[in-house]
mmCIF file of C-alpha atoms in Angstrom:
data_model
loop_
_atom_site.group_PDB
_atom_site.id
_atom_site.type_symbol
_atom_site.label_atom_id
_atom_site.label_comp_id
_atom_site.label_asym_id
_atom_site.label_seq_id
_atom_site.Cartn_x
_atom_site.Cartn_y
_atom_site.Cartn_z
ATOM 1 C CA UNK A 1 92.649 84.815 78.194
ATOM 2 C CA UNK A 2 92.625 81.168 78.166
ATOM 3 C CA UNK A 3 89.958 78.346 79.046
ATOM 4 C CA UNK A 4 90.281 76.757 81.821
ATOM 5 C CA UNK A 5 89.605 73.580 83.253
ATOM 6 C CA UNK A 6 86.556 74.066 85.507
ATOM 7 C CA UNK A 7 88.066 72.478 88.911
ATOM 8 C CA UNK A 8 84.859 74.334 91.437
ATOM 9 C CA UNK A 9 81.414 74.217 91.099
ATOM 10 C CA UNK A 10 78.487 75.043 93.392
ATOM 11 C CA UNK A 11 77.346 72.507 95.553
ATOM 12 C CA UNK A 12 72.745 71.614 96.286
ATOM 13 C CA UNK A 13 73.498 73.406 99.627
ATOM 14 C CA UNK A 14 75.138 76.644 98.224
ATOM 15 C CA UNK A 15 79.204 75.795 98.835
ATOM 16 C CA UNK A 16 81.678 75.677 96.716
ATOM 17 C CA UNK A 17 82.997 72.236 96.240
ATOM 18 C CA UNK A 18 86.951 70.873 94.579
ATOM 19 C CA UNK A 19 86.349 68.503 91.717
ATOM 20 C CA UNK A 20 88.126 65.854 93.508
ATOM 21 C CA UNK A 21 85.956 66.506 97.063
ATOM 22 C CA UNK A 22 82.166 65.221 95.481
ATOM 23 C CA UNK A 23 80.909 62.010 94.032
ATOM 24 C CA UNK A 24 81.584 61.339 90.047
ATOM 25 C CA UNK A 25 79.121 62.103 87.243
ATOM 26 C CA UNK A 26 75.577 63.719 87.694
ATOM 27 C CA UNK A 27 76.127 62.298 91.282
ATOM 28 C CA UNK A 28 77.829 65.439 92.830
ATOM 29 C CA UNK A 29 74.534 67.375 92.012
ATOM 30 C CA UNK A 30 76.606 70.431 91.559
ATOM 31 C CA UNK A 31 75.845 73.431 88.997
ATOM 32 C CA UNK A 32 77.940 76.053 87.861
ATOM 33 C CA UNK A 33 78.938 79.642 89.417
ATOM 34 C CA UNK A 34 78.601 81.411 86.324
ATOM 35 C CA UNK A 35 75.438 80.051 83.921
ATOM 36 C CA UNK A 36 74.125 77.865 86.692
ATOM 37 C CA UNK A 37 74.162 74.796 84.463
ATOM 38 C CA UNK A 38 73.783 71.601 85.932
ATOM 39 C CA UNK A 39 77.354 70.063 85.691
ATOM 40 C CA UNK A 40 78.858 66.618 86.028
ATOM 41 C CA UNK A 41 81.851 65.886 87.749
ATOM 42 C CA UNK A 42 84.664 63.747 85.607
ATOM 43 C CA UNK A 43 87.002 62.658 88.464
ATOM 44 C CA UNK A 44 87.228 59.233 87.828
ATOM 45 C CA UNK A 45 89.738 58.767 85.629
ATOM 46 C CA UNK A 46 93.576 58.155 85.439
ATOM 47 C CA UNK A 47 94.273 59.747 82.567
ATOM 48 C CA UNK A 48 92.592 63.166 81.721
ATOM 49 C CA UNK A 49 92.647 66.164 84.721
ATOM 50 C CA UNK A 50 89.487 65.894 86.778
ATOM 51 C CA UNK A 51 87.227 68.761 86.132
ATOM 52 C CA UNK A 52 83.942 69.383 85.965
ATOM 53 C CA UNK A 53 81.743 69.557 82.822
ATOM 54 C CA UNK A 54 78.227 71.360 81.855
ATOM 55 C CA UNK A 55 76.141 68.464 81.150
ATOM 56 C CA UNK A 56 74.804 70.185 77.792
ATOM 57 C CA UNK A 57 78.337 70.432 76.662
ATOM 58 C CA UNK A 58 77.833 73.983 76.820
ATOM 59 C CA UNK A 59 81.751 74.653 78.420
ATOM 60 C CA UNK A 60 82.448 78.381 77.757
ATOM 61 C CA UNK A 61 85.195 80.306 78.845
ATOM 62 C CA UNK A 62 83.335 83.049 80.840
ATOM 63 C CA UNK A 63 82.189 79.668 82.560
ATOM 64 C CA UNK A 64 85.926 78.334 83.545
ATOM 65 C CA UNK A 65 87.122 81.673 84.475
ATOM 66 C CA UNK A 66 84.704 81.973 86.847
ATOM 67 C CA UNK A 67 85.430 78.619 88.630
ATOM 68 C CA UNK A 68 89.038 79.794 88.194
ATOM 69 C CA UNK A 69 88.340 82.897 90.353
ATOM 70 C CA UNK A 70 86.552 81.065 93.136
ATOM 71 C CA UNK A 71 88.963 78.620 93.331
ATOM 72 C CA UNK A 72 92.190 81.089 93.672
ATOM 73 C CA UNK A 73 89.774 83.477 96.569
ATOM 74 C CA UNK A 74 88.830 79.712 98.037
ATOM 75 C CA UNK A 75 92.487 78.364 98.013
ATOM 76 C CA UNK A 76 93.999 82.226 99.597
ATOM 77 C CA UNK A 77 91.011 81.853 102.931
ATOM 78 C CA UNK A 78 92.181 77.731 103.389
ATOM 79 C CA UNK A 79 95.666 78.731 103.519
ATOM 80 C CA UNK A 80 94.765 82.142 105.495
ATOM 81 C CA UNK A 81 97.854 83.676 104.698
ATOM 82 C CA UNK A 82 98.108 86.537 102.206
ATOM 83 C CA UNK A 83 100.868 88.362 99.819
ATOM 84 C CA UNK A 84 101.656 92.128 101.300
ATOM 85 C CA UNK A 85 103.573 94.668 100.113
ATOM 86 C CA UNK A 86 106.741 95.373 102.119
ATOM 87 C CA UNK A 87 109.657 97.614 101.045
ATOM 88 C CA UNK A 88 108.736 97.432 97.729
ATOM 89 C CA UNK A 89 109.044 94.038 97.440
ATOM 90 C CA UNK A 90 105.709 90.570 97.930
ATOM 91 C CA UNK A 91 106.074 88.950 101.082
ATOM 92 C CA UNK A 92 103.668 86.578 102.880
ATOM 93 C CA UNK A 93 102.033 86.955 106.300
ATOM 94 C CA UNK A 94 99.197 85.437 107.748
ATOM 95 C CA UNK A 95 96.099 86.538 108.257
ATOM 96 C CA UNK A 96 93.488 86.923 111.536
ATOM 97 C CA UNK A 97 90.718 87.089 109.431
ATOM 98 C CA UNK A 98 89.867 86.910 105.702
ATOM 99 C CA UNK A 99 86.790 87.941 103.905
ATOM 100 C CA UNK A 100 85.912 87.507 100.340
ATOM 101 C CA UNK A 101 83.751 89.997 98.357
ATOM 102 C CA UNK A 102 83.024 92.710 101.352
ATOM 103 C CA UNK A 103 80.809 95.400 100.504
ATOM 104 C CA UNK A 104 83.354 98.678 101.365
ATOM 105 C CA UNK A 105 80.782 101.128 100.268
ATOM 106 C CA UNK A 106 82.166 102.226 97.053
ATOM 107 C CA UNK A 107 84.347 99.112 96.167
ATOM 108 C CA UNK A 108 83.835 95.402 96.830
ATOM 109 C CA UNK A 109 87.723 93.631 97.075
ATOM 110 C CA UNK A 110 88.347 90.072 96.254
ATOM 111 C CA UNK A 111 89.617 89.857 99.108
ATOM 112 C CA UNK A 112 89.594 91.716 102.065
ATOM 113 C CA UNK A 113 91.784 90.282 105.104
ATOM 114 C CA UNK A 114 93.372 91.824 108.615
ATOM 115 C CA UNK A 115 96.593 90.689 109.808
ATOM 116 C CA UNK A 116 97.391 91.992 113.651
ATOM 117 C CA UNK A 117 94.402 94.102 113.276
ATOM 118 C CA UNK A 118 95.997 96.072 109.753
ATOM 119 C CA UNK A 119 93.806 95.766 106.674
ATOM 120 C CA UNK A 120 94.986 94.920 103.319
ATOM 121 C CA UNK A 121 93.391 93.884 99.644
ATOM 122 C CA UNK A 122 93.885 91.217 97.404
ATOM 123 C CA UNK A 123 92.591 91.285 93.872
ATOM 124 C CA UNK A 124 92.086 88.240 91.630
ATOM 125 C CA UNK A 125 93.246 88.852 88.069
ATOM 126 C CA UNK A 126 91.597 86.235 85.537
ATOM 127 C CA UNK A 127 89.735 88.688 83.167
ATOM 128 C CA UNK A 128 90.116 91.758 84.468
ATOM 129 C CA UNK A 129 92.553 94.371 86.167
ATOM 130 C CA UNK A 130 92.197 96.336 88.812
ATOM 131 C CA UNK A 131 91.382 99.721 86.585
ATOM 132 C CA UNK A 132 92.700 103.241 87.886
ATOM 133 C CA UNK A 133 89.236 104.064 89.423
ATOM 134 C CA UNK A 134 89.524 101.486 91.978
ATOM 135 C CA UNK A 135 93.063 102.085 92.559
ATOM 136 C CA UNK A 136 92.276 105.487 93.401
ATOM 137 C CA UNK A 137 89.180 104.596 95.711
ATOM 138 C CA UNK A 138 91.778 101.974 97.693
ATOM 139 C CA UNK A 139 94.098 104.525 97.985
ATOM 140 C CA UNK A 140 91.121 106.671 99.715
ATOM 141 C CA UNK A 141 90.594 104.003 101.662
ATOM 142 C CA UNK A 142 94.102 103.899 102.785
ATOM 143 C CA UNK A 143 94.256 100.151 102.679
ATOM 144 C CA UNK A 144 97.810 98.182 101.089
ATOM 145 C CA UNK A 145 96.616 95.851 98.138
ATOM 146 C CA UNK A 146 98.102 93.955 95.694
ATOM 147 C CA UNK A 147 96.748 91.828 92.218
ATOM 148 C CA UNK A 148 97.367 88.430 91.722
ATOM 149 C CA UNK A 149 97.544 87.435 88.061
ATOM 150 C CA UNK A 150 96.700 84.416 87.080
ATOM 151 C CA UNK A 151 95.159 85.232 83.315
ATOM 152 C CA UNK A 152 98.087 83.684 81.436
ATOM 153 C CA UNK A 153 98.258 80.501 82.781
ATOM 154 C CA UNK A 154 96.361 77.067 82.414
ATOM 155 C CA UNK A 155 95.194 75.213 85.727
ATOM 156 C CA UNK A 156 94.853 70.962 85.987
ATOM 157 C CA UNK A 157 94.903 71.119 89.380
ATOM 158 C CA UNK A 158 93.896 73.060 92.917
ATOM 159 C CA UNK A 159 98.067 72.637 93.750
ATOM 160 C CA UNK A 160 98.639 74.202 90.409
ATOM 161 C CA UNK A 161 96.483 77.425 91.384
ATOM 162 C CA UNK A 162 97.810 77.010 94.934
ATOM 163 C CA UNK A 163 101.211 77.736 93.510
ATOM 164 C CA UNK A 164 100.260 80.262 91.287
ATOM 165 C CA UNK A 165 98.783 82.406 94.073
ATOM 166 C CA UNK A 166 101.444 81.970 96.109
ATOM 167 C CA UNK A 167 104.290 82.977 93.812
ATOM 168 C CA UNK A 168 105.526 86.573 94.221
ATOM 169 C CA UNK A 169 106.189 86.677 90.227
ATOM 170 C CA UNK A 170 102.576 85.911 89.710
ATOM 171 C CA UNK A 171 101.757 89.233 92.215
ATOM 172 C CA UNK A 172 102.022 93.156 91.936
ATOM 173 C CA UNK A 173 101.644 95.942 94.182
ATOM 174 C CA UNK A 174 98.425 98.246 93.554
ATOM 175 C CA UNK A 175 99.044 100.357 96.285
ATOM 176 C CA UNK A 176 102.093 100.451 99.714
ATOM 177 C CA UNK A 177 100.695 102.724 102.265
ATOM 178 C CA UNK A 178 103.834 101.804 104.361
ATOM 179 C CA UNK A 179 105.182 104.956 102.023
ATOM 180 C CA UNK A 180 102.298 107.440 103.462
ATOM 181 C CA UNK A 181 103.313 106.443 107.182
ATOM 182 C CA UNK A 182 106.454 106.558 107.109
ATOM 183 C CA UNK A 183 105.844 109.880 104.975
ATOM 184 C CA UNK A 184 103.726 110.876 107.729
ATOM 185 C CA UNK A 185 106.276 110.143 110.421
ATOM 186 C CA UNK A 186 108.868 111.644 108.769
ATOM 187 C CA UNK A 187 106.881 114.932 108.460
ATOM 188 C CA UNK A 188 105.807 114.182 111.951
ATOM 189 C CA UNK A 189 109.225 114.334 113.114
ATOM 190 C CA UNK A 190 110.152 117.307 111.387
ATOM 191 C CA UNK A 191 107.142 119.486 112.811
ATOM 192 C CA UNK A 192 107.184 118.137 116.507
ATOM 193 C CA UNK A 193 110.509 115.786 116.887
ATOM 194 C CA UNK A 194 112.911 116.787 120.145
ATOM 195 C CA UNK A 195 115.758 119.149 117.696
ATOM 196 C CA UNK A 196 119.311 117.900 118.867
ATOM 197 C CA UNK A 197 122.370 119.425 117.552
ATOM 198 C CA UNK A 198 125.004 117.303 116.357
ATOM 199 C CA UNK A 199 129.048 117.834 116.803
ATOM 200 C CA UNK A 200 131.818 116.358 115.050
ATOM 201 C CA UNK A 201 129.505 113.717 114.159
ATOM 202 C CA UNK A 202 127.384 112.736 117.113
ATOM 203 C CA UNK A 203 124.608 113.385 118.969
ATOM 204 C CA UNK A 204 124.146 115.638 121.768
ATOM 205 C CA UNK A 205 122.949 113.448 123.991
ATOM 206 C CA UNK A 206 120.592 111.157 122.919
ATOM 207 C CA UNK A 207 117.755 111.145 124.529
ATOM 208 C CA UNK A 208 117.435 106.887 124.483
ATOM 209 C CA UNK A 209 120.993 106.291 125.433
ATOM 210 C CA UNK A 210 121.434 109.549 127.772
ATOM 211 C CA UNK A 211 124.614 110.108 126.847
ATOM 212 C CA UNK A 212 126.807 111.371 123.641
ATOM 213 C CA UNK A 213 126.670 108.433 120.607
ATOM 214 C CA UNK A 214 127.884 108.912 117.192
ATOM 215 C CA UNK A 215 125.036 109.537 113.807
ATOM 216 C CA UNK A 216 125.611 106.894 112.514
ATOM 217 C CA UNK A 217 123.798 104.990 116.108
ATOM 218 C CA UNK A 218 121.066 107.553 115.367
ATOM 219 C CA UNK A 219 120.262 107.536 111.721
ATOM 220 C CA UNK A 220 119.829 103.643 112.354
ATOM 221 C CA UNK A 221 117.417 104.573 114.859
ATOM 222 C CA UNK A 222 113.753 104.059 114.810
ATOM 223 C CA UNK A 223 113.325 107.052 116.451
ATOM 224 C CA UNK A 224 115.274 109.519 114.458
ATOM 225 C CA UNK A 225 115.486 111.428 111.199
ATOM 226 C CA UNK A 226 118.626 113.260 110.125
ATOM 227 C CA UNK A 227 117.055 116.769 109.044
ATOM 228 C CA UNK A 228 120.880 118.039 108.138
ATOM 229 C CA UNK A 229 124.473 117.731 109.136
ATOM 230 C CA UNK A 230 124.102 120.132 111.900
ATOM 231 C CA UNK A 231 120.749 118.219 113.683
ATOM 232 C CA UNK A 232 118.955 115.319 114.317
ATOM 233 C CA UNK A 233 114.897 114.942 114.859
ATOM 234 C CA UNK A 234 114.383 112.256 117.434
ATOM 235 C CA UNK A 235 110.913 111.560 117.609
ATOM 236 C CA UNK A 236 111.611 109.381 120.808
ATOM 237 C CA UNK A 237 108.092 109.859 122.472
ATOM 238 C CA UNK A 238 106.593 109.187 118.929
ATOM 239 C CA UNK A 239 105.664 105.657 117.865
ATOM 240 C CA UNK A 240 104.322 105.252 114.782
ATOM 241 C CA UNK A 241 101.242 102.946 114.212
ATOM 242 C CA UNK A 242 99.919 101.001 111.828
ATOM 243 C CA UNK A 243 96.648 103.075 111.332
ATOM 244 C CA UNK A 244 94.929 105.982 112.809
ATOM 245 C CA UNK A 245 92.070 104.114 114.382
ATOM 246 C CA UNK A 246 95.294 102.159 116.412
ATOM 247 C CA UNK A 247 97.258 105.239 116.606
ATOM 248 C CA UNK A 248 96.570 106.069 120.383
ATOM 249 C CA UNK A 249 96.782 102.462 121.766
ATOM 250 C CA UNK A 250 99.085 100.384 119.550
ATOM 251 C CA UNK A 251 102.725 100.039 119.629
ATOM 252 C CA UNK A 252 104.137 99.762 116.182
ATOM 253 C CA UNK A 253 107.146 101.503 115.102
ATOM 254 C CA UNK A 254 109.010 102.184 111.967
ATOM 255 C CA UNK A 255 112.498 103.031 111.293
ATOM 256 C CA UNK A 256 113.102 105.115 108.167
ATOM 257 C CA UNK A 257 112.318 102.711 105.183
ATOM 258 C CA UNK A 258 110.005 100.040 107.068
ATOM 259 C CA UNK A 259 106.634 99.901 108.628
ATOM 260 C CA UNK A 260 106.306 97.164 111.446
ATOM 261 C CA UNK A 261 103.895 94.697 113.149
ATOM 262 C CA UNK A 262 103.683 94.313 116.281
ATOM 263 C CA UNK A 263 105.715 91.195 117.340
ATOM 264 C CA UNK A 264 108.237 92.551 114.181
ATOM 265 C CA UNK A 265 108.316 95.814 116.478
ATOM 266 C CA UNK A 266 108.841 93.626 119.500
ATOM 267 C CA UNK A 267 111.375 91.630 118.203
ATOM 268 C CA UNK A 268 113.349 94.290 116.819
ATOM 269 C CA UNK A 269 113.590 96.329 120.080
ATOM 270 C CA UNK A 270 114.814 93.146 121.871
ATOM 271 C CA UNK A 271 117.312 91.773 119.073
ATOM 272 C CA UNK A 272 118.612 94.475 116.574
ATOM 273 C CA UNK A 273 117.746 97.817 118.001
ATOM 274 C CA UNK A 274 118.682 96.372 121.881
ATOM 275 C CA UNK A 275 121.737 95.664 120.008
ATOM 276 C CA UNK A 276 122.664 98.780 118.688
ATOM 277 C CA UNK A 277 121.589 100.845 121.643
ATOM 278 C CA UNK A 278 124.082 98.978 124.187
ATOM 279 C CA UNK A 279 126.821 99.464 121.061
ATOM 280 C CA UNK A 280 126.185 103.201 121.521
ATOM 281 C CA UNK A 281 126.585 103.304 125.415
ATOM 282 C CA UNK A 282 129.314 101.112 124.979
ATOM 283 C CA UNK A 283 131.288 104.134 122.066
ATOM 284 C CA UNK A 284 129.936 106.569 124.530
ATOM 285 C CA UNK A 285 132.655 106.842 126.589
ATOM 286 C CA UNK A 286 135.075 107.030 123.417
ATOM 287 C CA UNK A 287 132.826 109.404 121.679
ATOM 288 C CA UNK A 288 133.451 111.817 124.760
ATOM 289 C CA UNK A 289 137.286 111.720 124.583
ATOM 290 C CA UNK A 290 137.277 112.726 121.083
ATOM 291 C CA UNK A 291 134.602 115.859 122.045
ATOM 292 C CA UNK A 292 137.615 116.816 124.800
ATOM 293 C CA UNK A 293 140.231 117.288 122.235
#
């Protein structure tokens, strides 16, 4: 774990202030997050990184780490956009709301943002991980988070941290639940999805298109789940949402390796799936001679 410069501090009102945002020296009447310590702010010069400094010369690394933490939680609600998990892989999306350190009862996140009304968790990593008893309470909680790790690295500026954060190599994935709903849809569709038998390779009809289309229209479908050669599960009249509190009012849907968001769902219907639906009329008619033969 590595010392840090200290680039936050706490302001006389309570805030947390950027080294380069308050006066220089004892001026900026700051103190700092950790020990309290009355600091002074060194941002004056054009040679050493601005920082802030414990006016006792007492600069420990508990000290740093802690303005290191702030800073990353402070630089993620500025930019109110957050890293998610999505098909396994750290994408960005921005947020409708962000909180930092809210009280869920039995855990306390970082970070605890919405974006189009779906929760998700991000942890800080400076001197800590994320240990397996939280994991498993955010699993409980059914909640997506990921850990950003910034414990190896050495910060000289807010942009340095800023592109730390915001670096999927920097980022891991604590927990997807995209995999438990489109588990649960997929088990949905098995228990309750319209059963329609297949013949020489398509569908009879489909229920979207009303008329004959081929699998391979279906198994692209956002609707559908191959359960065997001989029939597919189209789960037509069942959307899948984002979370059960949204489950009777919200339109998301999910094809079989992807959860969506709203406009995503949106767009998709109108572009890609739209797309692939009028293909499937269109092969209809062909898809009927070859039946008649």
């Amino acid at each position: 774990m590595k010392k840090q410069y200290m680039l936050l501090a706490i302001n006389a009102e309570g805030n947390s202030v950027y080294i380069d945002d308050v006066p220089n020296g004892a001026k900026c009447n700051c103190h700092c997050a950790d020990c309290g310590g009355e600091l002074i702010a060194k941002n004056n010069g054009k040679i050493k990184h601005h920082h802030f400094a414990h006016a006792n010369g007492n600069d420990s690394l508990k000290c740093s780490q802690t303005a290191l933490h702030l800073l990353a939680k402070k630089v993620i609600a500025e930019e109110s956009r957050i890293p998610i998990p999505k098909n396994n892989t750290i994408v960005f999306h921005e947020a409708d709301s962000i909180e930092l350190e809210k009280y869920m009862e039995d855990i306390r996140p970082d970070i605890y943002a919405t974006c189009e009304s779906r929760p998700f968790i991000v942890e800080i990593l400076v001197t800590h991980e994320t240990d397996e008893e939280k994991q498993h309470k955010i699993v409980a909680h059914q909640i997506s988070a990921v850990e950003i790790d910034l414990s190896e690295m050495t910060f000289e500026s807010k942009e340095d941290v800023k592109n730390a954060v915001f670096n999927p190599r920097n980022i891991k994935i604590l927990y997807n639940d995209d995999e438990r709903m489109i588990s649960e849809r997929k088990d949905s569709l098995s228990r309750f999805g319209i059963k329609i038998p297949m013949r020489r390779g398509c569908v009879i009809p489909c229920p979207y298109a009303k008329n004959y289309v081929t699998r391979n229209f279906c198994e692209q479908c956002v609707f559908c789940f191959s359960e065997s050669k001989e029939y597919i599960k189209c789960g037509i009249i069942m959307p899948i949402v984002v979370n059960k509190k949204t489950r009777d009012t919200a339109n998301i849907i999910a094809n079989q390796s992807m959860v969506m968001f709203p406009k995503e769902a949106e767009k998709y219907n109108k572009s890609h799936f739209g797309f692939r639906l009028r293909e499937a009329v269109k092969n209809a008619y062909m898809s009927q001679i070859l039946l008649r033969r």
